[in-house]
Amino acid sequence: MGVIHGEEMVLNIGPQHPSTHGVLRLKVKTDGEIISEITPVIGYLHRCFEKHCENMTYDQVIPYTDRCDYLAAMANNFGYVVAVEELMELKVPEKVEYIRVIMAELQRIASHLLALGVYGLDIGAFTPFLFMLRDRERILDMFEMTCGARLLYNYMWVGGVSHDLPKGFVETAFQFLDYFEPQIEEYNNLLTYNKIFIERTADIGVLPADVAISYGVSGPNLRASGVKWDLRKNDTYSIYDKFEFDVCIGDGGQGTLGDCWDRYYVRMLEVKESVKILRQALAQMPKDGDVHQALPKKIRPPKGSIYSRTETPRGDLGFYIESDGSPIPTRVKMRSPAFTALSVLGELAGGWMMSDVISILGSLDIVLGEIDR
Amino acid sequence: MGMLENRFQDNVVVAKLDKLIGWARSTSPWYFQFGLACCAIEMMAAAASRHDLERLGMMPRSSPRQADVMIVAGTVTMKMSLRVKKLYEQMADPKYVIAMGSCATSGGPYWQHGYHVLKGVDIVVPVDVYVPGCPPRPEALIEGLLKLQEKILDERPLTRKMA
Amino acid sequence: MSADQEKLITELVGKGLAGDMDPINAIEDRVLRSKAKAALAKAKRAAKTATTAAPTEEKPATETIAETPPSDNPNKKFGKMIEDTFQGSLDAELNDTHIQLKPDNWFEIAKWLKSEPSLYFDSLQCHTGMDVGENMLEARYNLHSMTHDHKIEIRIAVSRDKANIPSIEQIWRIGDWFERETYDMFGIFFDGHRDHRRMLLPEDWEGYPLRKDYEVQETYHGIAIPKVKVGWE
């Protein structure tokens, strides 16, 4: 009995679809259930971020960077502020560095929780989604305690932060960490080692390391393919060299190296490492210091350009800033990690079935706000 | 049943048909999850366990045919605006629209230099309730939905409207 | 301002730069005192930039004296290697921040940069377009090597009338999407790109938005695009 080839059908997923991570359109050519070609179409959320940067001053750009990757707004602020400070050769006080690292790691936990919860939701597991969002709300409570906002903070400024940590923040944070560490075990029992989840994600969408590097994939997606590359260790910025933590890489635990389960598992391990960093940072942080001490009166970087990268929950976020000495930047280009992660979807998804495509897309953890800017 | 409890004698029920239809439509509107950008995350947080939307009867539906309320959460761009209009036309009557967030209300922070941003979703679809904020808290979205319920209660669908 | 007032202010600024603020503070007339203080602030700023400019002016002098040791800066080092391997491809002198290339044999240079074992630039980190004014557009490539951990920046400038650069999307696969985005925003054409179309804006959009002289179109599919929202200023 030979193989029956039907006609190829062109299906359209999105741009409005509950399982995409924003407004993404996928043009899918299928032969029955098997996919032969997949083309992402983006641009449905292009909000002209780079044009706004050319018309606003350096500190007015910070709220716009928040809105690019809205799931990890602190990390975006951090990346931009580190780039501008490097251009201006500005040094910030030690307390500010500690506060920034604490906020960035809390944001990493919150972003990974959402990514993992929504991934479970895509596969069909509703309970882990609710549990993870419940814990994420506690982190958002801490952010709200500090700067008043739940999702988009405008917290890290060039030369400092906008508000000092309130009284009781360190105690609340330690209480949260003590509550949260056993929860990771609960998530592992519910989802990570769940037989159905493993069936749906192991051996699917394998990304080899050299393809990943050529496509510019970074962050947990790259580490799941076995490449030990973390900007916090390899290209250190801020005070990350003062903390002890491991770089988690995938090891093909439940299937091939670099499959969807590895990408999921690396994120889960990173949450554990972030808890480690947080404990050290909260203990080592200097108690007193003025966070507004190094804020410049007028932000006027010298003429020149810089490309600087930081590690966000999605990968390396790069900012290419060119300045001509005036308070308004000439060009700000944001190189987002989700852009490169989505570009590899075409390579990964050929030959799989429709529901596997949803699985692969969820494991890449993309945010359309960052891709379209 | 709060409105109708202990109101009538015996077994004759008198009601204005308008009011009855308004009451039936306003409770438990199912919303069409049209999350575009950051406000979508707050919409998801409103549906999660802390600020539960389901206790108000609202269930997320992914298909426009099954939904009553379209919550436009996030920035609408020119490329997306044609799709918003198409999906609105595919919803079955009676249908309502909530513009959530400043971007859907009037363009938001992108009003000045956003060449690709639609300055308010009311240019393409008629909006019933505007919920401002960037992003609005889940409590604000719930207040918007309650205001929509009040609006539906006060609607009089059967009377002929004078032009 | 009269001539003696100017002379007085110059004198007071001289004293203020030396650290003596009393003569300025002793002036009765408020307008004159504020003018003197403003002039002093300006003079201090000018003095600061003069001192920061002075050391950099000295550097080229010392460099011409000691030119023989090879530079450690990656842009200079690898720029020299590119010039040695592909003669005539540099468009400007070697400097610390970037390597300026001509667009003609960029594809061969890029292939060599990726495959040469001592360089091995296997990742294209960022691709930026720039409108540098004077009718010129530029494409900037930030390259990075995962094995050797060094990075360089390459800039290629083309004029607006003939904005063609060879495409490198077959060498670094992320170049595919990066170049489409640069074409979308700036209008630089990449010869040899297999899928040359707009990335973020709709296919029927007119104009290239990130150019400095961009004027947004009036309507799109019947929806008017207001230049600024009326009544919101």
Short mmCIF file of C-alpha atoms in Angstrom, two decimals, chain A residues 3-325:
data_model
loop_
_atom_site.label_atom_id
_atom_site.label_comp_id
_atom_site.label_asym_id
_atom_site.label_seq_id
_atom_site.Cartn_x
_atom_site.Cartn_y
_atom_site.Cartn_z
CA VAL A 3 1.52 6.63 0.40
CA ILE A 4 -1.42 8.68 -0.77
CA HIS A 5 -0.45 12.27 -1.46
CA GLY A 6 -3.30 14.67 -1.27
CA GLU A 7 -3.23 18.28 -2.33
CA GLU A 8 -1.38 20.71 -0.20
CA MET A 9 -3.57 22.97 1.88
CA VAL A 10 -2.60 26.41 3.08
CA LEU A 11 -3.91 27.07 6.56
CA ASN A 12 -3.79 30.27 8.49
CA ILE A 13 -3.20 30.34 12.24
CA GLY A 14 -3.81 33.74 13.77
CA PRO A 15 -3.33 36.62 14.11
CA GLN A 16 -6.03 36.15 16.68
CA HIS A 17 -5.72 32.76 18.24
CA PRO A 18 -5.78 31.81 21.90
CA SER A 19 -2.68 29.74 21.65
CA THR A 20 -0.28 32.23 20.12
CA HIS A 21 1.78 34.46 22.30
CA GLY A 22 0.48 37.68 20.93
CA VAL A 23 -0.58 38.59 17.44
CA LEU A 24 1.40 36.18 15.32
CA ARG A 25 0.22 34.80 12.03
CA LEU A 26 1.51 31.46 10.81
CA LYS A 27 1.02 30.46 7.20
CA VAL A 28 1.11 26.71 7.27
CA LYS A 29 1.27 24.41 4.27
CA THR A 30 -0.03 21.04 5.30
CA ASP A 31 -0.41 17.71 3.65
CA GLY A 32 -3.16 16.22 5.75
CA GLU A 33 -1.95 16.55 9.28
CA ILE A 34 1.77 16.74 8.54
CA ILE A 35 3.26 20.17 7.98
CA SER A 36 5.53 20.77 5.04
CA GLU A 37 6.32 24.44 5.44
CA ILE A 38 5.62 27.11 7.98
CA THR A 39 6.10 30.87 7.54
CA PRO A 40 5.62 33.30 10.38
CA VAL A 41 4.16 36.68 9.43
CA ILE A 42 4.78 39.39 11.98
CA GLY A 43 4.24 43.12 12.19
CA TYR A 44 0.78 43.15 13.68
CA LEU A 45 2.10 44.87 16.78
CA HIS A 46 4.65 47.21 15.19
CA ARG A 47 4.38 50.24 17.41
CA CYS A 48 7.25 52.31 16.00
CA PHE A 49 9.46 52.05 19.06
CA GLU A 50 12.59 53.10 17.21
CA LYS A 51 10.93 56.16 15.73
CA HIS A 52 9.80 57.21 19.19
CA CYS A 53 13.36 56.85 20.48
CA GLU A 54 14.57 59.36 17.92
CA ASN A 55 12.18 61.98 19.25
CA MET A 56 12.39 61.53 23.00
CA THR A 57 15.17 62.20 25.48
CA TYR A 58 17.14 59.29 26.91
CA ASP A 59 15.09 59.01 30.07
CA GLN A 60 11.79 59.40 28.24
CA VAL A 61 12.65 56.27 26.26
CA ILE A 62 12.62 54.04 29.35
CA PRO A 63 8.80 53.57 29.57
CA TYR A 64 8.80 52.61 25.90
CA THR A 65 11.38 49.91 26.52
CA ASP A 66 9.06 48.52 29.22
CA ARG A 67 6.34 48.00 26.69
CA CYS A 68 8.46 46.03 24.25
CA ASP A 69 8.85 42.83 26.23
CA TYR A 70 5.97 43.35 28.58
CA LEU A 71 6.45 40.09 30.45
CA ALA A 72 9.90 41.09 31.73
CA ALA A 73 9.81 44.84 31.88
CA MET A 74 12.53 45.19 34.52
CA ALA A 75 14.94 43.27 32.32
CA ASN A 76 14.32 45.61 29.38
CA ASN A 77 14.90 48.65 31.56
CA PHE A 78 18.08 47.07 32.87
CA GLY A 79 19.43 46.41 29.40
CA TYR A 80 18.78 49.94 28.16
CA VAL A 81 20.12 51.60 31.27
CA VAL A 82 23.30 49.51 31.25
CA ALA A 83 23.89 50.52 27.62
CA VAL A 84 23.41 54.24 28.22
CA GLU A 85 25.59 54.17 31.33
CA GLU A 86 28.33 52.40 29.43
CA LEU A 87 28.13 55.06 26.73
CA MET A 88 28.34 57.83 29.31
CA GLU A 89 30.88 55.97 31.47
CA LEU A 90 28.71 56.58 34.49
CA LYS A 91 29.22 54.60 37.67
CA VAL A 92 26.26 53.87 39.95
CA PRO A 93 26.37 53.37 43.73
CA GLU A 94 26.62 49.83 45.08
CA LYS A 95 23.16 49.80 46.63
CA VAL A 96 21.64 50.61 43.26
CA GLU A 97 23.49 47.69 41.68
CA TYR A 98 22.16 45.31 44.31
CA ILE A 99 18.60 46.61 43.93
CA ARG A 100 18.82 46.20 40.17
CA VAL A 101 20.02 42.62 40.43
CA ILE A 102 17.30 41.76 42.95
CA MET A 103 14.59 43.22 40.73
CA ALA A 104 15.99 41.56 37.62
CA GLU A 105 16.09 38.13 39.24
CA LEU A 106 12.59 38.49 40.69
CA GLN A 107 11.44 39.45 37.22
CA ARG A 108 13.19 36.40 35.79
CA ILE A 109 11.25 34.14 38.14
CA ALA A 110 7.97 35.89 37.31
CA SER A 111 8.56 35.72 33.57
CA HIS A 112 9.56 32.06 33.62
CA LEU A 113 6.54 31.19 35.75
CA LEU A 114 4.27 32.79 33.20
CA ALA A 115 6.08 31.16 30.29
CA LEU A 116 5.87 27.71 31.84
CA GLY A 117 2.27 28.16 32.92
CA VAL A 118 1.15 29.30 29.50
CA TYR A 119 3.09 26.47 27.91
CA GLY A 120 1.15 24.02 30.06
CA LEU A 121 -2.05 25.80 29.06
CA ASP A 122 -1.20 25.43 25.37
CA ILE A 123 -0.63 21.71 25.86
CA GLY A 124 -3.91 21.48 27.74
CA ALA A 125 -2.99 21.52 31.43
CA PHE A 126 -5.03 24.18 33.17
CA THR A 127 -4.04 23.67 36.80
CA PRO A 128 -0.30 24.50 36.61
CA PHE A 129 -1.25 27.74 34.85
CA LEU A 130 -3.41 28.82 37.77
CA PHE A 131 -0.85 27.79 40.37
CA MET A 132 2.01 29.56 38.64
CA LEU A 133 0.01 32.73 38.15
CA ARG A 134 -0.90 32.66 41.82
CA ASP A 135 2.79 32.66 42.76
CA ARG A 136 3.55 35.28 40.16
CA GLU A 137 0.98 37.55 41.80
CA ARG A 138 3.04 37.47 44.99
CA ILE A 139 6.08 38.74 43.07
CA LEU A 140 3.98 41.44 41.45
CA ASP A 141 2.84 42.44 44.94
CA MET A 142 6.49 43.04 45.85
CA PHE A 143 7.00 45.16 42.75
CA GLU A 144 3.88 47.12 43.54
CA MET A 145 5.13 47.69 47.06
CA THR A 146 8.30 49.25 45.67
CA CYS A 147 7.28 51.31 42.69
CA GLY A 148 3.52 51.24 42.47
CA ALA A 149 3.08 49.33 39.24
CA ARG A 150 2.23 45.70 38.54
CA LEU A 151 3.36 45.17 35.01
CA LEU A 152 5.18 48.12 33.43
CA TYR A 153 7.39 49.83 35.93
CA ASN A 154 9.68 52.56 34.50
CA TYR A 155 11.80 51.64 37.51
CA MET A 156 15.44 51.64 36.44
CA TRP A 157 16.67 55.09 35.49
CA VAL A 158 19.99 56.14 34.00
CA GLY A 159 22.21 56.42 37.05
CA GLY A 160 19.89 54.90 39.62
CA VAL A 161 16.41 53.62 40.28
CA SER A 162 13.19 55.53 40.74
CA HIS A 163 12.27 54.45 44.28
CA ASP A 164 14.26 53.03 47.15
CA LEU A 165 13.23 49.66 48.59
CA PRO A 166 10.47 50.21 51.16
CA LYS A 167 10.64 49.12 54.78
CA GLY A 168 9.98 45.45 55.09
CA PHE A 169 10.91 44.55 51.55
CA VAL A 170 13.80 42.30 52.53
CA GLU A 171 11.66 40.40 55.07
CA THR A 172 8.83 39.98 52.56
CA ALA A 173 11.28 38.75 49.98
CA PHE A 174 12.78 36.15 52.30
CA GLN A 175 9.28 35.00 53.28
CA PHE A 176 8.40 34.64 49.62
CA LEU A 177 11.54 32.62 48.87
CA ASP A 178 10.90 30.30 51.80
CA TYR A 179 7.33 29.75 50.56
CA PHE A 180 8.33 29.39 46.94
CA GLU A 181 11.11 26.79 47.02
CA PRO A 182 8.82 23.87 47.98
CA GLN A 183 6.38 25.01 45.29
CA ILE A 184 8.93 24.15 42.62
CA GLU A 185 8.65 20.54 43.75
CA GLU A 186 4.90 20.75 43.33
CA TYR A 187 5.28 22.05 39.78
CA ASN A 188 7.67 19.24 38.96
CA ASN A 189 5.16 16.69 40.20
CA LEU A 190 2.28 18.31 38.34
CA LEU A 191 3.83 19.04 35.00
CA THR A 192 7.53 18.41 34.45
CA TYR A 193 7.53 14.67 35.03
CA ASN A 194 3.95 14.15 33.96
CA LYS A 195 3.81 11.29 31.49
CA ILE A 196 1.39 13.03 29.11
CA PHE A 197 3.49 16.18 29.08
CA ILE A 198 6.60 14.17 28.32
CA GLU A 199 4.85 12.41 25.46
CA ARG A 200 3.85 15.74 23.98
CA THR A 201 7.18 17.49 24.33
CA ALA A 202 10.10 15.05 24.34
CA ASP A 203 11.92 14.39 21.03
CA ILE A 204 9.90 17.13 19.33
CA GLY A 205 11.42 20.16 17.67
CA VAL A 206 15.08 19.29 18.17
CA LEU A 207 17.36 22.30 17.69
CA PRO A 208 21.02 21.43 17.00
CA ALA A 209 23.60 23.76 18.50
CA ASP A 210 25.22 25.00 15.29
CA VAL A 211 21.86 25.84 13.72
CA ALA A 212 20.97 27.69 16.90
CA ILE A 213 24.12 29.82 16.77
CA SER A 214 23.69 30.60 13.09
CA TYR A 215 20.13 31.72 13.72
CA GLY A 216 21.27 33.85 16.64
CA VAL A 217 19.20 31.98 19.20
CA SER A 218 20.24 32.76 22.75
CA GLY A 219 19.15 32.35 26.34
CA PRO A 220 17.36 29.25 27.58
CA ASN A 221 16.69 28.08 24.00
CA LEU A 222 20.42 27.95 23.28
CA ARG A 223 21.33 26.48 26.63
CA ALA A 224 18.82 23.68 26.13
CA SER A 225 20.81 22.61 23.06
CA GLY A 226 23.86 22.08 25.24
CA VAL A 227 25.78 25.33 24.66
CA LYS A 228 27.03 26.76 27.94
CA TRP A 229 26.53 30.45 27.21
CA ASP A 230 25.08 32.86 29.75
CA LEU A 231 25.82 36.57 29.49
CA ARG A 232 25.77 36.90 33.24
CA LYS A 233 28.89 34.75 33.37
CA ASN A 234 30.50 35.08 29.92
CA ASP A 235 30.17 38.83 29.40
CA THR A 236 29.52 40.05 32.92
CA TYR A 237 27.71 43.32 33.50
CA SER A 238 26.60 44.97 36.74
CA ILE A 239 27.67 42.96 39.82
CA TYR A 240 26.84 39.44 38.67
CA ASP A 241 30.42 38.38 39.29
CA LYS A 242 29.81 38.62 43.05
CA PHE A 243 27.27 35.80 43.15
CA GLU A 244 27.66 32.07 42.87
CA PHE A 245 25.29 30.30 40.56
CA ASP A 246 25.43 27.61 37.86
CA VAL A 247 24.63 27.94 34.20
CA CYS A 248 21.92 25.36 33.50
CA ILE A 249 22.15 23.47 30.23
CA GLY A 250 19.92 20.82 28.81
CA ASP A 251 21.04 17.20 28.83
CA GLY A 252 18.39 15.30 26.89
CA GLY A 253 16.84 14.11 30.13
CA GLN A 254 13.68 12.70 28.64
CA GLY A 255 14.55 12.45 24.98
CA THR A 256 16.96 14.05 22.52
CA LEU A 257 19.19 16.96 23.47
CA GLY A 258 17.58 20.22 22.42
CA ASP A 259 13.94 19.17 22.29
CA CYS A 260 10.97 21.01 23.75
CA TRP A 261 11.18 19.26 27.09
CA ASP A 262 14.78 20.44 27.49
CA ARG A 263 13.77 24.03 26.81
CA TYR A 264 11.05 23.73 29.42
CA TYR A 265 13.36 22.07 31.92
CA VAL A 266 16.14 24.65 31.54
CA ARG A 267 13.66 27.37 32.47
CA MET A 268 12.59 25.44 35.54
CA LEU A 269 16.23 25.04 36.60
CA GLU A 270 16.86 28.74 36.01
CA VAL A 271 14.11 29.59 38.44
CA LYS A 272 16.00 27.61 41.08
CA GLU A 273 19.24 29.43 40.26
CA SER A 274 17.49 32.79 40.49
CA VAL A 275 16.30 31.89 43.97
CA LYS A 276 19.95 31.18 44.88
CA ILE A 277 21.11 34.54 43.52
CA LEU A 278 18.30 36.32 45.32
CA ARG A 279 19.20 34.87 48.67
CA GLN A 280 22.80 35.98 48.26
CA ALA A 281 21.90 39.44 47.01
CA LEU A 282 19.38 40.12 49.76
CA ALA A 283 21.91 39.10 52.39
CA GLN A 284 24.82 41.09 50.91
CA MET A 285 22.97 44.29 50.06
CA PRO A 286 24.23 47.41 51.87
CA LYS A 287 21.57 48.76 54.19
CA ASP A 288 21.97 52.46 53.57
CA GLY A 289 22.77 54.52 50.54
CA ASP A 290 21.02 57.09 48.44
CA VAL A 291 19.61 55.64 45.25
CA HIS A 292 19.24 59.05 43.59
CA GLN A 293 22.80 60.09 44.24
CA ALA A 294 24.24 59.44 40.80
CA LEU A 295 21.31 60.59 38.69
CA PRO A 296 22.72 63.01 36.12
CA LYS A 297 21.08 66.40 35.80
CA LYS A 298 20.94 66.19 32.06
CA ILE A 299 21.68 63.00 30.16
CA ARG A 300 24.02 63.95 27.36
CA PRO A 301 26.24 61.06 26.33
CA PRO A 302 29.34 61.94 24.32
CA LYS A 303 29.36 61.42 20.59
CA GLY A 304 29.75 57.77 19.68
CA SER A 305 27.96 54.48 19.49
CA ILE A 306 27.77 51.36 21.57
CA TYR A 307 26.36 47.88 21.38
CA SER A 308 25.71 46.34 24.76
CA ARG A 309 23.92 43.15 25.76
CA THR A 310 22.25 41.83 28.90
CA GLU A 311 20.60 38.56 29.76
CA THR A 312 16.83 38.74 29.94
CA PRO A 313 14.58 35.76 30.63
CA ARG A 314 14.27 35.25 26.86
CA GLY A 315 17.89 35.52 25.82
CA ASP A 316 20.37 38.28 25.04
CA LEU A 317 18.82 41.65 24.60
CA GLY A 318 21.09 43.99 22.72
CA PHE A 319 20.84 47.76 22.46
CA TYR A 320 22.74 49.58 19.73
CA ILE A 321 22.70 53.26 20.65
CA GLU A 322 24.22 56.03 18.61
CA SER A 323 24.53 59.47 20.09
CA ASP A 324 25.65 62.78 18.64
CA GLY A 325 26.10 64.65 21.90
#
